[in-house]
Amino acid sequence: MRELRKVGLLLRDEEQVYPLDGMRAIFAERGIATVLLDPEDEGPADLDLVVAMGGDGTVLRALDLFHRCPVLAINFGTVGFLTAGDSKDLEQIVGRVMEGEFIVSERLVLNCNYPDGSLRAINEVSLRTISHLSYIDVFVNDTKIRTIVGDGVVVGTPTGSTAFMLSTGAPIVMPDVRCMVLDGINEYNFSSRALILTPDSRVRLHVSPETRGRDIWLIVDGRQVRRLEPEQEIHIEQAPFTAKLIYLEQNFFFRNLSSKLSW
């Protein structure tokens, strides 16, 4: 990571009390400028670090908006699996980062192209139904591999393997592994299994005309994006850049599995 000159501060919401004055003072002592970021705007292009204060949703927002620079996540939320530490240790965490006592974890990011737009995903992209069974044709590198019948399909990253994909029974994947994970959601098939794909795979999910109703939703990192009609499809592939998260120790992943997910 390059020398710190300007740091962005991203907050979970305006209702919670954050130690902004203390944070600004810590950085100011080192001659480092700080700027409060708008969660709906990409902010200045010359940021060297973003400090995200909130839960995992805030972290995902920071990684999406500010993918050019590393993100230091401090947990002000509930679980905070992606964070480097809790709010009570904020000053200690920031101090260690400024002393260079940290590692940068680079994460695979997905690009999702849908009928009228595109989005990036840090965790997962899914097609989900609300009521009727969905029939989703799955193509990998232009070859149809199967039709998944159930509540939908999810394509996730190693980072996403500890998020929504936990509920599908997909494997937990270490974040430095480069792969995608494809799985059905409540699939109507006892023999179904998650599929591990190479990171350069191109995935196409096509809503089969066998699908009844109009309640198939495209959901990206937990955000409802739009409905899809039968015969519409989405395309998913690896983004040309990685997301960068800062941690204080090498074993952060297994520590968080134990402390946050009771694994």
mmCIF file of C-alpha atoms in Angstrom:
data_model
loop_
_atom_site.group_PDB
_atom_site.id
_atom_site.type_symbol
_atom_site.label_atom_id
_atom_site.label_comp_id
_atom_site.label_asym_id
_atom_site.label_seq_id
_atom_site.Cartn_x
_atom_site.Cartn_y
_atom_site.Cartn_z
ATOM 1 C CA MET A 1 0.000 0.000 0.000
ATOM 2 C CA ARG A 2 1.291 3.468 -0.874
ATOM 3 C CA GLU A 3 2.066 6.171 1.676
ATOM 4 C CA LEU A 4 -1.032 7.562 3.378
ATOM 5 C CA ARG A 5 -1.851 11.138 2.443
ATOM 6 C CA LYS A 6 -5.647 11.177 2.282
ATOM 7 C CA VAL A 7 -8.059 8.841 4.084
ATOM 8 C CA GLY A 8 -11.799 8.554 3.476
ATOM 9 C CA LEU A 9 -14.210 7.829 6.344
ATOM 10 C CA LEU A 10 -17.386 5.908 5.463
ATOM 11 C CA LEU A 11 -20.113 5.543 8.112
ATOM 12 C CA ARG A 12 -22.871 2.962 8.454
ATOM 13 C CA ASP A 13 -25.591 5.567 9.097
ATOM 14 C CA GLU A 14 -26.094 9.000 10.592
ATOM 15 C CA GLU A 15 -28.012 7.821 13.667
ATOM 16 C CA GLN A 16 -25.120 6.060 15.387
ATOM 17 C CA VAL A 17 -22.422 8.015 17.227
ATOM 18 C CA TYR A 18 -18.958 7.646 15.704
ATOM 19 C CA PRO A 19 -15.643 8.944 17.130
ATOM 20 C CA LEU A 20 -14.994 11.147 14.102
ATOM 21 C CA ASP A 21 -13.099 13.853 15.982
ATOM 22 C CA GLY A 22 -10.778 11.274 17.503
ATOM 23 C CA MET A 23 -10.233 9.587 14.148
ATOM 24 C CA ARG A 24 -9.414 12.867 12.441
ATOM 25 C CA ALA A 25 -6.998 13.768 15.249
ATOM 26 C CA ILE A 26 -5.143 10.449 14.959
ATOM 27 C CA PHE A 27 -4.564 10.950 11.247
ATOM 28 C CA ALA A 28 -3.864 14.685 11.570
ATOM 29 C CA GLU A 29 -0.967 13.949 13.941
ATOM 30 C CA ARG A 30 0.717 12.190 11.014
ATOM 31 C CA GLY A 31 -0.161 14.931 8.534
ATOM 32 C CA ILE A 32 -2.819 12.756 6.890
ATOM 33 C CA ALA A 33 -5.938 14.481 5.557
ATOM 34 C CA THR A 34 -9.375 12.945 6.131
ATOM 35 C CA VAL A 35 -12.627 13.338 4.219
ATOM 36 C CA LEU A 36 -16.130 12.162 5.174
ATOM 37 C CA LEU A 37 -17.509 10.059 2.310
ATOM 38 C CA ASP A 38 -21.004 9.959 0.855
ATOM 39 C CA PRO A 39 -22.212 6.318 0.615
ATOM 40 C CA GLU A 40 -23.958 7.180 -2.655
ATOM 41 C CA ASP A 41 -20.931 8.764 -4.336
ATOM 42 C CA GLU A 42 -17.540 7.453 -5.465
ATOM 43 C CA GLY A 43 -15.751 10.347 -3.744
ATOM 44 C CA PRO A 44 -12.324 11.757 -4.575
ATOM 45 C CA ALA A 45 -10.041 9.691 -6.801
ATOM 46 C CA ASP A 46 -6.891 10.351 -4.763
ATOM 47 C CA LEU A 47 -7.813 8.380 -1.638
ATOM 48 C CA ASP A 48 -5.085 6.114 -0.245
ATOM 49 C CA LEU A 49 -7.310 4.316 2.276
ATOM 50 C CA VAL A 50 -10.990 4.042 3.186
ATOM 51 C CA VAL A 51 -11.970 3.380 6.803
ATOM 52 C CA ALA A 52 -15.437 1.782 6.799
ATOM 53 C CA MET A 53 -17.217 1.992 10.161
ATOM 54 C CA GLY A 54 -20.259 -0.270 10.315
ATOM 55 C CA GLY A 55 -21.153 -3.888 9.611
ATOM 56 C CA ASP A 56 -20.573 -6.123 6.619
ATOM 57 C CA GLY A 57 -23.077 -4.133 4.536
ATOM 58 C CA THR A 58 -20.988 -0.999 5.003
ATOM 59 C CA VAL A 59 -17.853 -2.951 4.068
ATOM 60 C CA LEU A 60 -19.464 -4.221 0.854
ATOM 61 C CA ARG A 61 -20.531 -0.684 -0.030
ATOM 62 C CA ALA A 62 -16.997 0.609 0.543
ATOM 63 C CA LEU A 63 -15.415 -2.152 -1.555
ATOM 64 C CA ASP A 64 -17.857 -1.484 -4.384
ATOM 65 C CA LEU A 65 -17.533 2.309 -4.443
ATOM 66 C CA PHE A 66 -13.820 2.617 -3.695
ATOM 67 C CA HIS A 67 -12.299 -0.432 -5.360
ATOM 68 C CA ARG A 68 -9.194 1.567 -6.303
ATOM 69 C CA CYS A 69 -7.863 1.621 -2.736
ATOM 70 C CA PRO A 70 -7.684 -0.678 0.318
ATOM 71 C CA VAL A 71 -10.494 -0.707 2.880
ATOM 72 C CA LEU A 72 -9.967 -0.923 6.640
ATOM 73 C CA ALA A 73 -13.238 -2.121 8.173
ATOM 74 C CA ILE A 74 -14.129 -1.468 11.826
ATOM 75 C CA ASN A 75 -17.168 -3.292 13.203
ATOM 76 C CA PHE A 76 -19.948 -0.998 14.440
ATOM 77 C CA GLY A 77 -22.606 -3.497 13.361
ATOM 78 C CA THR A 78 -23.750 -6.946 14.497
ATOM 79 C CA VAL A 79 -21.610 -9.714 12.976
ATOM 80 C CA GLY A 80 -18.876 -7.891 11.095
ATOM 81 C CA PHE A 81 -17.255 -10.987 9.598
ATOM 82 C CA LEU A 82 -15.296 -8.932 7.060
ATOM 83 C CA THR A 83 -13.999 -6.404 9.570
ATOM 84 C CA ALA A 84 -10.488 -6.144 11.008
ATOM 85 C CA GLY A 85 -11.717 -5.594 14.563
ATOM 86 C CA ASP A 86 -14.389 -4.106 16.796
ATOM 87 C CA SER A 87 -15.132 -0.454 17.531
ATOM 88 C CA LYS A 88 -13.728 -0.657 21.073
ATOM 89 C CA ASP A 89 -10.266 -1.275 19.581
ATOM 90 C CA LEU A 90 -10.525 1.421 16.907
ATOM 91 C CA GLU A 91 -7.578 3.575 18.013
ATOM 92 C CA GLN A 92 -5.306 0.555 18.411
ATOM 93 C CA ILE A 93 -6.267 -0.804 14.978
ATOM 94 C CA VAL A 94 -5.709 2.514 13.211
ATOM 95 C CA GLY A 95 -2.414 2.993 15.039
ATOM 96 C CA ARG A 96 -1.096 -0.381 13.913
ATOM 97 C CA VAL A 97 -2.095 0.303 10.319
ATOM 98 C CA MET A 98 -0.209 3.604 10.338
ATOM 99 C CA GLU A 99 2.836 1.746 11.711
ATOM 100 C CA GLY A 100 2.665 -0.667 8.773
ATOM 101 C CA GLU A 101 1.590 -3.641 10.908
ATOM 102 C CA PHE A 102 -1.032 -5.057 8.539
ATOM 103 C CA ILE A 103 -1.635 -7.309 5.549
ATOM 104 C CA VAL A 104 -3.766 -6.672 2.462
ATOM 105 C CA SER A 105 -6.219 -9.420 1.508
ATOM 106 C CA GLU A 106 -7.127 -9.231 -2.188
ATOM 107 C CA ARG A 107 -10.577 -10.563 -3.046
ATOM 108 C CA LEU A 108 -12.063 -11.775 -6.314
ATOM 109 C CA VAL A 109 -14.851 -9.514 -7.622
ATOM 110 C CA LEU A 110 -17.646 -10.465 -10.033
ATOM 111 C CA ASN A 111 -19.054 -8.448 -12.910
ATOM 112 C CA CYS A 112 -22.754 -9.054 -13.557
ATOM 113 C CA ASN A 113 -24.344 -7.898 -16.815
ATOM 114 C CA TYR A 114 -28.134 -7.978 -16.984
ATOM 115 C CA PRO A 115 -30.662 -6.786 -19.629
ATOM 116 C CA ASP A 116 -30.418 -3.055 -18.873
ATOM 117 C CA GLY A 117 -27.273 -2.592 -16.828
ATOM 118 C CA SER A 118 -24.294 -4.016 -14.985
ATOM 119 C CA LEU A 119 -23.098 -4.247 -11.381
ATOM 120 C CA ARG A 120 -20.132 -5.496 -9.390
ATOM 121 C CA ALA A 121 -20.489 -8.146 -6.677
ATOM 122 C CA ILE A 122 -18.156 -8.819 -3.764
ATOM 123 C CA ASN A 123 -20.216 -11.666 -2.264
ATOM 124 C CA GLU A 124 -22.653 -13.138 -4.740
ATOM 125 C CA VAL A 125 -25.085 -12.757 -7.618
ATOM 126 C CA SER A 126 -28.339 -14.690 -7.425
ATOM 127 C CA LEU A 127 -31.620 -15.224 -9.234
ATOM 128 C CA ARG A 128 -34.369 -15.962 -6.712
ATOM 129 C CA THR A 129 -38.072 -16.630 -6.898
ATOM 130 C CA ILE A 130 -40.694 -15.483 -4.417
ATOM 131 C CA SER A 131 -43.460 -18.062 -4.905
ATOM 132 C CA HIS A 132 -43.358 -20.548 -7.813
ATOM 133 C CA LEU A 133 -40.522 -22.901 -8.713
ATOM 134 C CA SER A 134 -37.947 -21.359 -11.012
ATOM 135 C CA TYR A 135 -36.270 -23.137 -13.916
ATOM 136 C CA ILE A 136 -32.839 -21.641 -14.544
ATOM 137 C CA ASP A 137 -30.681 -22.894 -17.419
ATOM 138 C CA VAL A 138 -27.019 -22.764 -16.402
ATOM 139 C CA PHE A 139 -24.300 -22.251 -19.013
ATOM 140 C CA VAL A 140 -20.551 -22.250 -18.313
ATOM 141 C CA ASN A 141 -18.289 -21.022 -21.126
ATOM 142 C CA ASP A 142 -21.249 -21.262 -23.545
ATOM 143 C CA THR A 143 -21.941 -24.916 -22.691
ATOM 144 C CA LYS A 144 -25.223 -25.769 -21.002
ATOM 145 C CA ILE A 145 -24.468 -27.866 -17.934
ATOM 146 C CA ARG A 146 -27.946 -28.285 -16.429
ATOM 147 C CA THR A 147 -31.289 -26.722 -15.541
ATOM 148 C CA ILE A 148 -31.676 -25.936 -11.849
ATOM 149 C CA VAL A 149 -35.224 -26.262 -10.531
ATOM 150 C CA GLY A 150 -35.965 -24.724 -7.151
ATOM 151 C CA ASP A 151 -35.936 -21.307 -5.498
ATOM 152 C CA GLY A 152 -33.095 -20.018 -7.656
ATOM 153 C CA VAL A 153 -29.376 -20.062 -8.377
ATOM 154 C CA VAL A 154 -26.440 -18.285 -6.755
ATOM 155 C CA VAL A 155 -22.938 -17.611 -8.077
ATOM 156 C CA GLY A 156 -20.563 -16.469 -5.374
ATOM 157 C CA THR A 157 -16.988 -15.582 -4.594
ATOM 158 C CA PRO A 158 -14.793 -17.024 -1.830
ATOM 159 C CA THR A 159 -15.721 -13.919 0.176
ATOM 160 C CA GLY A 160 -19.391 -14.730 -0.385
ATOM 161 C CA SER A 161 -18.963 -18.307 0.823
ATOM 162 C CA THR A 162 -19.326 -17.030 4.404
ATOM 163 C CA ALA A 163 -22.376 -14.883 3.599
ATOM 164 C CA PHE A 164 -25.689 -15.910 1.960
ATOM 165 C CA MET A 165 -24.119 -19.054 0.480
ATOM 166 C CA LEU A 166 -23.744 -20.542 3.958
ATOM 167 C CA SER A 167 -27.511 -21.103 3.892
ATOM 168 C CA THR A 168 -27.296 -23.133 0.657
ATOM 169 C CA GLY A 169 -24.809 -25.606 2.115
ATOM 170 C CA ALA A 170 -22.018 -24.503 -0.223
ATOM 171 C CA PRO A 171 -18.422 -24.968 0.983
ATOM 172 C CA ILE A 172 -16.515 -22.347 2.942
ATOM 173 C CA VAL A 173 -13.640 -21.115 0.766
ATOM 174 C CA MET A 174 -10.524 -19.297 1.960
ATOM 175 C CA PRO A 175 -10.505 -15.736 0.559
ATOM 176 C CA ASP A 176 -7.172 -16.029 -1.244
ATOM 177 C CA VAL A 177 -8.436 -18.941 -3.368
ATOM 178 C CA ARG A 178 -9.359 -17.783 -6.862
ATOM 179 C CA CYS A 179 -12.612 -19.451 -7.883
ATOM 180 C CA MET A 180 -16.362 -19.038 -8.239
ATOM 181 C CA VAL A 181 -18.961 -21.178 -6.464
ATOM 182 C CA LEU A 182 -22.240 -22.050 -8.215
ATOM 183 C CA ASP A 183 -25.117 -23.585 -6.276
ATOM 184 C CA GLY A 184 -28.872 -24.043 -6.402
ATOM 185 C CA ILE A 185 -31.139 -22.460 -3.800
ATOM 186 C CA ASN A 186 -33.510 -24.969 -2.160
ATOM 187 C CA GLU A 187 -33.095 -27.104 -5.246
ATOM 188 C CA TYR A 188 -35.765 -29.718 -6.006
ATOM 189 C CA ASN A 189 -33.128 -32.438 -6.344
ATOM 190 C CA PHE A 190 -31.612 -34.533 -3.538
ATOM 191 C CA SER A 191 -28.432 -35.222 -5.527
ATOM 192 C CA SER A 192 -27.538 -31.580 -6.218
ATOM 193 C CA ARG A 193 -24.097 -30.308 -5.215
ATOM 194 C CA ALA A 194 -22.272 -26.987 -5.355
ATOM 195 C CA LEU A 195 -19.882 -26.566 -8.275
ATOM 196 C CA ILE A 196 -16.456 -24.916 -7.999
ATOM 197 C CA LEU A 197 -15.492 -23.002 -11.160
ATOM 198 C CA THR A 198 -12.194 -21.540 -12.314
ATOM 199 C CA PRO A 199 -11.991 -17.752 -11.921
ATOM 200 C CA ASP A 200 -11.905 -17.175 -15.688
ATOM 201 C CA SER A 201 -15.198 -19.036 -16.235
ATOM 202 C CA ARG A 202 -18.045 -17.236 -17.969
ATOM 203 C CA VAL A 203 -21.418 -18.046 -16.421
ATOM 204 C CA ARG A 204 -24.773 -17.427 -18.077
ATOM 205 C CA LEU A 205 -28.046 -17.872 -16.184
ATOM 206 C CA HIS A 206 -31.095 -18.053 -18.450
ATOM 207 C CA VAL A 207 -34.653 -17.918 -17.104
ATOM 208 C CA SER A 208 -36.335 -20.872 -18.801
ATOM 209 C CA PRO A 209 -39.809 -20.396 -20.328
ATOM 210 C CA GLU A 210 -40.900 -23.250 -18.041
ATOM 211 C CA THR A 211 -40.735 -20.769 -15.151
ATOM 212 C CA ARG A 212 -44.235 -19.710 -14.074
ATOM 213 C CA GLY A 213 -45.095 -16.166 -13.102
ATOM 214 C CA ARG A 214 -42.969 -13.042 -13.124
ATOM 215 C CA ASP A 215 -41.334 -13.172 -9.707
ATOM 216 C CA ILE A 216 -37.691 -13.938 -10.539
ATOM 217 C CA TRP A 217 -35.463 -11.328 -8.902
ATOM 218 C CA LEU A 218 -31.850 -10.473 -9.644
ATOM 219 C CA ILE A 219 -30.156 -9.887 -6.275
ATOM 220 C CA VAL A 220 -26.567 -8.623 -6.017
ATOM 221 C CA ASP A 221 -24.845 -8.598 -2.615
ATOM 222 C CA GLY A 222 -28.225 -8.604 -0.902
ATOM 223 C CA ARG A 223 -29.689 -5.754 -2.983
ATOM 224 C CA GLN A 224 -32.786 -6.392 -5.092
ATOM 225 C CA VAL A 225 -31.907 -5.060 -8.537
ATOM 226 C CA ARG A 226 -34.798 -5.918 -10.861
ATOM 227 C CA ARG A 227 -37.250 -8.597 -11.968
ATOM 228 C CA LEU A 228 -36.399 -10.913 -14.840
ATOM 229 C CA GLU A 229 -38.870 -12.290 -17.361
ATOM 230 C CA PRO A 230 -38.731 -15.796 -18.866
ATOM 231 C CA GLU A 231 -36.129 -15.920 -21.686
ATOM 232 C CA GLN A 232 -34.083 -13.125 -20.095
ATOM 233 C CA GLU A 233 -30.602 -13.882 -18.791
ATOM 234 C CA ILE A 234 -27.618 -12.535 -16.895
ATOM 235 C CA HIS A 235 -23.889 -12.933 -17.535
ATOM 236 C CA ILE A 236 -21.327 -13.289 -14.741
ATOM 237 C CA GLU A 237 -17.547 -13.216 -14.960
ATOM 238 C CA GLN A 238 -14.496 -12.194 -12.969
ATOM 239 C CA ALA A 239 -13.852 -8.446 -12.783
ATOM 240 C CA PRO A 240 -10.474 -7.144 -14.034
ATOM 241 C CA PHE A 241 -9.564 -5.903 -10.536
ATOM 242 C CA THR A 242 -9.649 -7.189 -6.962
ATOM 243 C CA ALA A 243 -11.154 -5.764 -3.787
ATOM 244 C CA LYS A 244 -8.622 -5.042 -1.045
ATOM 245 C CA LEU A 245 -9.303 -5.511 2.659
ATOM 246 C CA ILE A 246 -6.831 -4.703 5.433
ATOM 247 C CA TYR A 247 -6.253 -7.026 8.392
ATOM 248 C CA LEU A 248 -3.791 -7.022 11.272
ATOM 249 C CA GLU A 249 -2.798 -10.691 11.272
ATOM 250 C CA GLN A 250 -2.291 -13.589 8.873
ATOM 251 C CA ASN A 251 -4.842 -15.888 10.519
ATOM 252 C CA PHE A 252 -7.700 -13.337 10.394
ATOM 253 C CA PHE A 253 -9.940 -15.689 8.385
ATOM 254 C CA PHE A 254 -9.927 -18.577 10.854
ATOM 255 C CA ARG A 255 -10.104 -16.176 13.798
ATOM 256 C CA ASN A 256 -13.270 -14.627 12.360
ATOM 257 C CA LEU A 257 -14.741 -18.045 11.519
ATOM 258 C CA SER A 258 -14.390 -18.953 15.172
ATOM 259 C CA SER A 259 -15.373 -15.658 16.817
ATOM 260 C CA LYS A 260 -18.081 -14.497 14.393
ATOM 261 C CA LEU A 261 -19.593 -17.735 13.036
ATOM 262 C CA SER A 262 -18.803 -20.150 15.918
ATOM 263 C CA TRP A 263 -17.066 -22.537 13.513
#
